[in-house]
Coordinates of C-alpha atoms and ligand atoms in Angstrom, one line a residue:
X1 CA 0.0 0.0 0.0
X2 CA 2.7 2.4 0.5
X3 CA 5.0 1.5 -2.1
X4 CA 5.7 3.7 -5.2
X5 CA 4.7 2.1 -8.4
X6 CA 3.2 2.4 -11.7
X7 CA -0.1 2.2 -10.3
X8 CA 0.4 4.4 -7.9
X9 CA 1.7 7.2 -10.5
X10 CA -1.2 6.5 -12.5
X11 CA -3.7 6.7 -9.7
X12 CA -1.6 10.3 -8.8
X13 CA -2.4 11.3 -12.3
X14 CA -6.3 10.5 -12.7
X15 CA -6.9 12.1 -8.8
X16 CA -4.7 15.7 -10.0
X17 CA -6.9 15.0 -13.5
X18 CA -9.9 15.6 -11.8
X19 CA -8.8 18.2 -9.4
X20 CA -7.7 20.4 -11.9
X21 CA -11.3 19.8 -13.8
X22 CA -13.5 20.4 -10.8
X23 CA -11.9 23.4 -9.3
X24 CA -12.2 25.3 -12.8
X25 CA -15.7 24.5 -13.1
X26 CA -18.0 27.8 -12.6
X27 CA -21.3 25.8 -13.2
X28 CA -20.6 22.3 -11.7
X29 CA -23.4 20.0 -12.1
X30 CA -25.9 20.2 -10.1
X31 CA -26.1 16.3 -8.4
X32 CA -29.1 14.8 -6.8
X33 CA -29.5 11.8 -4.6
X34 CA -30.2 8.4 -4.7
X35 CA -31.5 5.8 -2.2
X36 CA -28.7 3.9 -1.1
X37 CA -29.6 0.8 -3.1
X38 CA -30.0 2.7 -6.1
X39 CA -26.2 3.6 -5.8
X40 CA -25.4 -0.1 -4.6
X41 CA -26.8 -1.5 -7.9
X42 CA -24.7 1.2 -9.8
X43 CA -21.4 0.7 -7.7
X44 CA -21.5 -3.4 -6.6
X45 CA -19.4 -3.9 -3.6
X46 CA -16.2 -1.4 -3.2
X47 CA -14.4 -3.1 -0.1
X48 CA -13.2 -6.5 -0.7
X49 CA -10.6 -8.9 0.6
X50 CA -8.1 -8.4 -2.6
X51 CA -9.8 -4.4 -3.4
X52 CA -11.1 -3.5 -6.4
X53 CA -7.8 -1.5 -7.6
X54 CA -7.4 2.6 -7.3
X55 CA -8.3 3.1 -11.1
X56 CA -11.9 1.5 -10.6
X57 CA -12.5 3.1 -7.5
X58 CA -12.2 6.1 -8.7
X59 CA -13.8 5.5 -12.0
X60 CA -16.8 4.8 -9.6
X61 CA -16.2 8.2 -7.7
X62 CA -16.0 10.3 -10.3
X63 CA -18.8 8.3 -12.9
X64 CA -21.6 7.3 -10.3
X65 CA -21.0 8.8 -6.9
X66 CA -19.9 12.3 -6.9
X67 CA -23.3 12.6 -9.1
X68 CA -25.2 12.0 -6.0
X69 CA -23.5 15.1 -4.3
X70 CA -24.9 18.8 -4.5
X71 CA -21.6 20.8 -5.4
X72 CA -22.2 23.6 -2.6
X73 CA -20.8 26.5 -4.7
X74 CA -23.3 26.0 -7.3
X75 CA -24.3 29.5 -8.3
X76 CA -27.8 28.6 -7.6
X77 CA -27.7 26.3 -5.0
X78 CA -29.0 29.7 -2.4
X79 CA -30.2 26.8 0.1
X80 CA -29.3 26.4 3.9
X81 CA -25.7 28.3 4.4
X82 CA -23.7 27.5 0.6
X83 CA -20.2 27.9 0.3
X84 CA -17.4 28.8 -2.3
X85 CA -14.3 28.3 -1.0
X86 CA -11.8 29.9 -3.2
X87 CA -9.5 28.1 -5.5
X88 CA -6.5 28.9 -3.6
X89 CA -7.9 27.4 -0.4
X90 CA -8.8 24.2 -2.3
X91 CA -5.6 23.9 -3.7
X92 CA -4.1 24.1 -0.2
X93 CA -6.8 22.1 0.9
X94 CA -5.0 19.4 -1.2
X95 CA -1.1 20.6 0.2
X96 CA -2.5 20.6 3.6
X97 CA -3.4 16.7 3.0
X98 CA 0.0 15.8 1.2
X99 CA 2.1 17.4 3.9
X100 CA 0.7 15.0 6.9
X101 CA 1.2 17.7 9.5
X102 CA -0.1 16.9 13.0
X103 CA -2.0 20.3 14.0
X104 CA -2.1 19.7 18.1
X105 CA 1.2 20.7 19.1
X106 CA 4.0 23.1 18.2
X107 CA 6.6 20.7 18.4
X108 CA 5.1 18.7 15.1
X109 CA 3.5 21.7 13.6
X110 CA 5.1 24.5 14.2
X111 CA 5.4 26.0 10.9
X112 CA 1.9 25.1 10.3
X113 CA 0.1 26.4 13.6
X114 CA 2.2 30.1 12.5
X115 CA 0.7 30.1 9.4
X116 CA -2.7 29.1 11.3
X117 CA -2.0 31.9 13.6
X118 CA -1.7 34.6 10.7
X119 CA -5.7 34.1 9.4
X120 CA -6.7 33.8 13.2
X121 CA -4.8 37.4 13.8
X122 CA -7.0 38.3 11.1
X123 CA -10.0 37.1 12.3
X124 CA -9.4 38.7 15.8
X125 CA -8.7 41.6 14.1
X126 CA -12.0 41.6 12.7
X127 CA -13.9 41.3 16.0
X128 CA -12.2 44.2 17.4
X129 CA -11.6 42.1 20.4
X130 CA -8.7 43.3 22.4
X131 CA -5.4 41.2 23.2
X132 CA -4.7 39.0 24.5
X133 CA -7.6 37.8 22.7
X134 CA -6.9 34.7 20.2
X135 CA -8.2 31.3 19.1
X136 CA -8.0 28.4 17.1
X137 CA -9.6 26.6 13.8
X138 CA -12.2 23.7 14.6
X139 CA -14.2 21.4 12.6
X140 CA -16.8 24.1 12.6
X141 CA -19.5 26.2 14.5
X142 CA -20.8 23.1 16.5
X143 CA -17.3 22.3 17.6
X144 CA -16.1 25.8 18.1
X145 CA -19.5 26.5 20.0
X146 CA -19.1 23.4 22.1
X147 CA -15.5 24.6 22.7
X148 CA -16.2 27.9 23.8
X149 CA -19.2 26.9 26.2
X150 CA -17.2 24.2 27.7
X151 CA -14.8 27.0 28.8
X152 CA -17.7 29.0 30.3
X153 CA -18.9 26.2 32.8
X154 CA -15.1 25.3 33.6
X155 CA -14.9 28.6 34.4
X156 CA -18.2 29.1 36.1
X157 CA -17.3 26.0 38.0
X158 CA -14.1 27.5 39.4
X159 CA -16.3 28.8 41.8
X160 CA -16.8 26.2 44.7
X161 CA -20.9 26.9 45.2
X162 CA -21.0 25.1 41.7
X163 CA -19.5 22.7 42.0
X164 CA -22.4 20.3 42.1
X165 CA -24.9 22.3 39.7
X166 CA -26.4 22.0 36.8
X167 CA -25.5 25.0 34.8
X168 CA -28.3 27.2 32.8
X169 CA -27.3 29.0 29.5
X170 CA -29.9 31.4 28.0
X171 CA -29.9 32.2 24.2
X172 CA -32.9 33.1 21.8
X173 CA -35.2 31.2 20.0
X174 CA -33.3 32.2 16.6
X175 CA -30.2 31.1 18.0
X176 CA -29.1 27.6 15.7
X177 CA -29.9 24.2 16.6
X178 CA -26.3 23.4 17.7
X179 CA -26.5 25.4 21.0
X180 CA -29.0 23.4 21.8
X181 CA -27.5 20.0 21.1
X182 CA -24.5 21.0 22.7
X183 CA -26.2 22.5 25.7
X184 CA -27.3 18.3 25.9
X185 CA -23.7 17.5 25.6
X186 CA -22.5 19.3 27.9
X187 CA -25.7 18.5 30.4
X188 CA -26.5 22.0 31.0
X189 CA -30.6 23.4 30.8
X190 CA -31.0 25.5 28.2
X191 CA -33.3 29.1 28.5
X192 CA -35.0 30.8 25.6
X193 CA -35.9 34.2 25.2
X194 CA -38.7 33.6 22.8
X195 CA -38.1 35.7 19.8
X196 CA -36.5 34.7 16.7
X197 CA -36.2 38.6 15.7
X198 CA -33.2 40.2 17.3
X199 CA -32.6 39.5 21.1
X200 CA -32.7 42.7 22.7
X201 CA -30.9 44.2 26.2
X202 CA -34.6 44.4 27.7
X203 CA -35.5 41.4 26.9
X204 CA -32.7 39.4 28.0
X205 CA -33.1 41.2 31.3
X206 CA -36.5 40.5 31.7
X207 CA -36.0 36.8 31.2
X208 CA -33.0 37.2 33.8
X209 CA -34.9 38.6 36.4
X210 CA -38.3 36.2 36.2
X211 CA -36.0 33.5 36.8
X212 CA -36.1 33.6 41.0
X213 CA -33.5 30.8 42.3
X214 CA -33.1 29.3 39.0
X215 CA -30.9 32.6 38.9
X216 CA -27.9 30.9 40.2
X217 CA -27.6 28.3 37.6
X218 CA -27.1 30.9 34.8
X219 CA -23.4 30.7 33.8
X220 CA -23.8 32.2 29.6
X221 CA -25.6 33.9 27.3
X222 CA -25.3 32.9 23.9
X223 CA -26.1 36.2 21.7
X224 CA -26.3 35.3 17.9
X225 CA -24.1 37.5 14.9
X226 CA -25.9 36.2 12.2
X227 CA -29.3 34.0 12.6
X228 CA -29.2 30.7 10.3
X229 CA -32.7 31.2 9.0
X230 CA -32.8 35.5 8.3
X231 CA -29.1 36.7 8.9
X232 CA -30.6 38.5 12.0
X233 CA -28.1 40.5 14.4
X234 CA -28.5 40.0 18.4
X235 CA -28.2 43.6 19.9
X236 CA -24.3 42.9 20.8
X237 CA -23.8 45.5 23.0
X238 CA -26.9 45.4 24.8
X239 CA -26.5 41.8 25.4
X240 CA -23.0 42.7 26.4
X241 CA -23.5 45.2 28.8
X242 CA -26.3 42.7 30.8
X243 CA -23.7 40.0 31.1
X244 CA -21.1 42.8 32.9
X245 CA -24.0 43.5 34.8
X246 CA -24.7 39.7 35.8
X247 CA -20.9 38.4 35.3
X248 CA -22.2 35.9 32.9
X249 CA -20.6 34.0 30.3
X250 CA -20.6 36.1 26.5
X251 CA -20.8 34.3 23.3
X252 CA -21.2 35.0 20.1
X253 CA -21.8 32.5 17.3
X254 CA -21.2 34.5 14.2
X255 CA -20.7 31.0 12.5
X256 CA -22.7 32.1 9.8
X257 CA -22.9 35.8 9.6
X258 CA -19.3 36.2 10.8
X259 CA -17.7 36.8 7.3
X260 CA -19.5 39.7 7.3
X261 CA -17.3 41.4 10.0
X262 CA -14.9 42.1 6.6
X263 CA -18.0 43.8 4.9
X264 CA -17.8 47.7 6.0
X265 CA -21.2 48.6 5.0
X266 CA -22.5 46.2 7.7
X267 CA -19.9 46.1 10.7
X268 CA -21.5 48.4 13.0
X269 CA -24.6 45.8 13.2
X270 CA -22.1 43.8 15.0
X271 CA -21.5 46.5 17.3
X272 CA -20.4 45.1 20.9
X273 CA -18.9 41.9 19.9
X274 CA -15.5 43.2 20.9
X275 CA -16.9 42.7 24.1
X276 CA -17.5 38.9 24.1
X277 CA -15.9 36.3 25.6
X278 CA -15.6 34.0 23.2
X279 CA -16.9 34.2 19.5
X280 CA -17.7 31.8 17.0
X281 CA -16.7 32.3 12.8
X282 CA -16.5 29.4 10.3
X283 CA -14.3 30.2 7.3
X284 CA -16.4 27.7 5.6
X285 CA -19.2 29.4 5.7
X286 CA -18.7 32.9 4.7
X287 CA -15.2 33.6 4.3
X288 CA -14.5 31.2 1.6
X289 CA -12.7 28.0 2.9
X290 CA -13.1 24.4 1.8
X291 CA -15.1 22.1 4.6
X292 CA -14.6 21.9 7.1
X293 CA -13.4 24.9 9.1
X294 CA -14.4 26.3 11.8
X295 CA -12.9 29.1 14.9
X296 CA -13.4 29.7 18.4
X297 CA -11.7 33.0 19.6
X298 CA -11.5 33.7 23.7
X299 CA -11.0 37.1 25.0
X300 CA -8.8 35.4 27.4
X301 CA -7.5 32.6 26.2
X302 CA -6.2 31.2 29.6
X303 CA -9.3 30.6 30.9
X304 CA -9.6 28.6 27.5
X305 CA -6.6 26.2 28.1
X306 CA -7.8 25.8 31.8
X307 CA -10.5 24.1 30.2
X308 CA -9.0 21.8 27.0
X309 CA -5.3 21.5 28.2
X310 CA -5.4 17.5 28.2
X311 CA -3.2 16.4 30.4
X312 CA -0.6 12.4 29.9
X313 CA 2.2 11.3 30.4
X314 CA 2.8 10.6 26.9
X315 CA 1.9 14.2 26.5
X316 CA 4.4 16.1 28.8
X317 CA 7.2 16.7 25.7
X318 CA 4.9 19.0 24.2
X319 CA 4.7 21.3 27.2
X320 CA 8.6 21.4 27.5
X321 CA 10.2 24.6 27.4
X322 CA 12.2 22.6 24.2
X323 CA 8.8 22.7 22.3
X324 CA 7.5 26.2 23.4
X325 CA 4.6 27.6 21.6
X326 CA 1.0 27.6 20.5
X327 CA -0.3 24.4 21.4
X328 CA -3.8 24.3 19.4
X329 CA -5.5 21.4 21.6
X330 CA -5.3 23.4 24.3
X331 CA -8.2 26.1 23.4
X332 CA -10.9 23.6 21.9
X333 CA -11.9 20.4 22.0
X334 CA -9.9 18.1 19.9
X335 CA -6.6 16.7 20.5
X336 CA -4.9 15.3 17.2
X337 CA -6.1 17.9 14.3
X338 CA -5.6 18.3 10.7
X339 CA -4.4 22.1 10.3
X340 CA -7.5 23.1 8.9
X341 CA -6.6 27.0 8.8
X342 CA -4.2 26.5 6.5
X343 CA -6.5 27.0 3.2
X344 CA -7.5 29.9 4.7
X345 CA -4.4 31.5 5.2
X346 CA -3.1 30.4 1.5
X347 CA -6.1 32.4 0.3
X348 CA -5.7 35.3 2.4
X349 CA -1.9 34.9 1.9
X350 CA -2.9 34.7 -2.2
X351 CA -5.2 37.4 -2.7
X352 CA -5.0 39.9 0.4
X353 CA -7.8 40.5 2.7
X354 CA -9.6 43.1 0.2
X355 CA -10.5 40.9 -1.8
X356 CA -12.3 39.1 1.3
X357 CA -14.1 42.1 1.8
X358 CA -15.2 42.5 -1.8
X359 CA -16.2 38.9 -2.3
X360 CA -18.5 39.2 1.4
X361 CA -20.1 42.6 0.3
X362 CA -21.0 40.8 -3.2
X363 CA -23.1 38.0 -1.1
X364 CA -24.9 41.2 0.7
X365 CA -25.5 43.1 -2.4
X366 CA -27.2 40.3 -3.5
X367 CA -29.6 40.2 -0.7
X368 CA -30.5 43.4 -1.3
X369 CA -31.1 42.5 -5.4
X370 CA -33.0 39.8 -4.7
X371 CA -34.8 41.9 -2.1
X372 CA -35.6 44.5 -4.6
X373 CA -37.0 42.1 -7.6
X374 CA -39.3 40.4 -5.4
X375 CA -41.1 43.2 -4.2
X376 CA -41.3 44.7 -7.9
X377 CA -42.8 40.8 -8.8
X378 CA -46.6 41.1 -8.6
X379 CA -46.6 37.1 -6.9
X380 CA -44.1 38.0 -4.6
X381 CA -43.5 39.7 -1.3
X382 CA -40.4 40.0 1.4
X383 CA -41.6 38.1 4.9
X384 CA -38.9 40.7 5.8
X385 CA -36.2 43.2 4.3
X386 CA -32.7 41.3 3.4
X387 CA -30.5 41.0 6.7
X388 CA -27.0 40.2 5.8
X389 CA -27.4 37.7 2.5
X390 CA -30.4 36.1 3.6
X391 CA -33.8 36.9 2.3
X392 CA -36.8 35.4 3.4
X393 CA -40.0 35.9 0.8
X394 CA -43.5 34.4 -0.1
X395 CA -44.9 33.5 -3.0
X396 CA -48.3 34.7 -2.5
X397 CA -51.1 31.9 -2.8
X398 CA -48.7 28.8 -2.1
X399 CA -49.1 26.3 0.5
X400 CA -46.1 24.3 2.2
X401 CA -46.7 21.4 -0.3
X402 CA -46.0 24.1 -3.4
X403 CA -42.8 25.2 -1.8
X404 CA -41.8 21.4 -1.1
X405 CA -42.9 20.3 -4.6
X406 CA -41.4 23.4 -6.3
X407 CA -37.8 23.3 -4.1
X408 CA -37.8 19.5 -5.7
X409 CA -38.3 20.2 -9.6
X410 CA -35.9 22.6 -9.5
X411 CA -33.7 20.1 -8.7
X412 CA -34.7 17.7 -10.3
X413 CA -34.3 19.6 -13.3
X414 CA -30.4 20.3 -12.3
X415 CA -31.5 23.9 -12.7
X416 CA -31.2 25.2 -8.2
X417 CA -31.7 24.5 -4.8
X418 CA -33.7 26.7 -3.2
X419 CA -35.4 25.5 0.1
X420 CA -38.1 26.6 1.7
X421 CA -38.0 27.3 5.9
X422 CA -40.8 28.4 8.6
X423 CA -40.8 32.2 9.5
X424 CA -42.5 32.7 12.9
X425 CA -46.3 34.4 13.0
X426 CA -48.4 35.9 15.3
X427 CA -50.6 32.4 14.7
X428 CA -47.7 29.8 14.2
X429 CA -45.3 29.3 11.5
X430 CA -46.0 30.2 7.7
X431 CA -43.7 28.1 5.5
X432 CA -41.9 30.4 3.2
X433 CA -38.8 30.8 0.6
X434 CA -35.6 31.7 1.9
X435 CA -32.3 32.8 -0.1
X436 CA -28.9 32.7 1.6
X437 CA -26.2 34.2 -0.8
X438 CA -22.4 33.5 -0.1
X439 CA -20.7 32.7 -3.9
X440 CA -20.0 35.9 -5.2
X441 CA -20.5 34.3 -9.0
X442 CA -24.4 34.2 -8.5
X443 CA -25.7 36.5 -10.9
X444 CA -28.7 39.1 -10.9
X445 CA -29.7 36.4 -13.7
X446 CA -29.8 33.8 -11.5
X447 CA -31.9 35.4 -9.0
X448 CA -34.5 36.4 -11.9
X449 CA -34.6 32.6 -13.3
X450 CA -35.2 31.1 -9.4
X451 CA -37.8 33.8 -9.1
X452 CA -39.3 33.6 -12.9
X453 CA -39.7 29.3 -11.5
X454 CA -42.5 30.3 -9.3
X455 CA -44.5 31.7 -11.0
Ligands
PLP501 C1 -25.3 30.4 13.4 C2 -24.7 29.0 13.3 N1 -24.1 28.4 14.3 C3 -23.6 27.2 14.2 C4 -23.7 26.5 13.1 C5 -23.1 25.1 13.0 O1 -22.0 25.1 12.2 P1 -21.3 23.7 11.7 O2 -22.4 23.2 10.7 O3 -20.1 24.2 11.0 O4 -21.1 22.8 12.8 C6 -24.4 27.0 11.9 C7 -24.5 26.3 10.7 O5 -25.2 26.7 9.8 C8 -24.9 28.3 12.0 O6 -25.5 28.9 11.0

């Protein structure tokens, strides 16, 4: 398996083929699914005793099964949170693979974790946080969330009257589903303030102070930078100023909307994150990197490594004077890690962080195109304006089952992927469209052909 050969050369060849063809594809194909028997009657069985050989495996990659994948940076796949990582960071993407760098420690990875540490300056940067404020890449928001909230009970926990409780977070109804999962993972109760529009500073306060003796569970508050379903904005500063009050925990998870920190015409939304504990950004999201990549920043970063620091025998070299420096798996949860900032600093490295704030404010102008057409269409209407590059709009007269239906030709056809979500009423939930832009190769084209679909 490890030897150099023919084959070998040959598989190198077909692999770099393909790489090359796929990265300088504008309009990939758009793939669908197929049940998984459907793709076992196309493919037969792929792990055997003797293998199937490298040249047949990958015919039946490239032929049959990458077919059954939605390429995310599909100009008109405007579904969920897209991507469009840049072709530098793919490229790198492939470096970071062939060098086999071990990301934990900066005795292995040393010139790695620096080149790491030049995109997180960056992202810092970008928050306005102040030093000694820094972090680290993770496998994305749910890890870098878990990461950061693990470091708020630690830290809570220091503290010997909680020792023994169960800790409380409160967040907002908008916030996304993987504060809740991780609020189960780390067994703490969860509190909603019940609005999916922006959390505001009297709100969260109310909610604080109906609480009675539940009071003294509360260790965070988890304010959002950029809601999953409208690109809402928690009031940052407002949610700031009530956790000085109540020395509570601040996070941000910006997963989503945290690319647009580089946008200037929409910064001062996020007004008061520089005031956070920890924060929340995924590069593969909005700021262009290949999956997966994720970041957790801590204002203090100590408090961090109390929390993570894993502790062996085995383990002790790396904390040796002889192997100073930044030790990634101690601010987040993993211990052996690919370095998956690295595509993300060859493409900031490549092309300069201008062209980072060009590509976000592209996604946002878009927002506000699509925002513009659909109130000039006759069968449309905005639920609400554009916030960031997410629109959410009706198409007046259809019921769930016509979004579902429609979301599903379009596909089907190979032509978008355009989901529908649920927007909160005064009655319920009304199921309506929803675009979220990020590839700044959509066109004002594109937006009119999804929109022309429904009529
Ligand atoms: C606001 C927000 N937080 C967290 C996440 C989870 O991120 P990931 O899917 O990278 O784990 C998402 C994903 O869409 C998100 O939008």
């Amino acid at each position: 398996m490890h030897v150099i050969d023919i084959e070998m050369v040959e598989m190198t060849l077909d692999v770099v083929k393909y790489a090359i063809n796929r990265i300088t594809q504008t309009n990939p194909e758009l793939g669908k699914p197929k049940t998984e028997a459907e793709l076992r009657s196309l493919v037969g069985e792929t792990v055997t005793n003797r293998g199937i050989g490298g040249e047949r495996a990958f015919e039946l990659f490239r032929d049959v099964l990458v077919k059954a994948t939605v390429p995310i940076d599909h100009p008109r796949h405007l579904a969920f949170v897209p991507a469009a990582p840049t072709r530098a960071a793919i490229l790198f993407d492939l470096v970071t693979s062939a060098s086999s760098i071990h990301g934990a420690y900066w005795m292995e990875g040393a010139g790695g974790i620096f080149c790491e540490n030049e995109a997180m300056a960056w992202l810092v940067s970008l928050t306005g946080m102040p030093a000694p404020a820094f972090g680290v890449f993770t496998s994305g928001g749910t890890a870098a969330n878990l990461s950061a909230l693990v470091a708020a009970r630690e830290t809570w926990r220091k503290d010997p009257r909680n020792k023994n409780v169960k800790g409380l977070m409160i967040t907002s109804v908008g916030a996304h589903s993987s504060i809740k999962a991780m609020a189960k993972v780390i067994d703490v109760d969860l509190l909603l303030v019940d609005t999916e529009d922006e959390m505001t500073e009297s709100a969260l306060q109310a909610t604080i102070n109906a609480l009675g003796p539940e009071r003294a569970r509360v260790f965070a508050v988890v304010a959002t930078g950029g809601t999953t379903n409208a690109g809402i904005i928690d009031d940052l500063s407002g949610v700031a100023r009530v956790c000085e009050r109540e020395n509570l925990w601040f996070h941000v998870d910006a997963a989503y909307g945290g690319g647009a920190l580089a946008a200037k015409s929409v910064r001062h939304l996020f007004q008061g994150i520089e005031r956070a504990d920890s924060v929340t950004i995924d590069p593969h999201k909005w700021l262009f990197s290949p999956y997966d990549c994720g970041a957790v920043i801590y204002k203090n970063p100590e408090l961090a490594k109390e929390a993570h620091a894993q502790e062996g025998s085995y383990l002790e070299i790396f904390k040796d004077e002889g192997a100073h420096g930044f030790n990634p798996s101690d601010y987040q949860i993993q211990l052996t890690r690919r370095l998956r900032g690295l595509p993300l600093w060859y493409s900031l490295a490549t092309h300069g962080t201008e062209k980072y704030e060009w590509a976000v404010e592209e996604g946002i102008k878009l927002a506000q195109t699509a925002g513009k057409l659909i109130t000039a269409h006759p069968l449309l209407e905005l639920v609400r304006p554009p916030s960031l590059s997410c629109v959410l709009y009706r198409r007046k007269g259809w019921t769930p089952e016509d979004y579902r239906n429609w979301t599903y030709a379009n596909h089907e056809a190979g032509f978008a992927l355009v989901a529908p979500t649920k927007w909160k009423t005064a009655n319920g939930t009304e199921t309506v469209s929803r675009f979220c832009f990020i590839n700044p190769d959509t066109t004002e084209e594109d937006i009119i052909a999804v929109l022309k679909s429904m009529e």
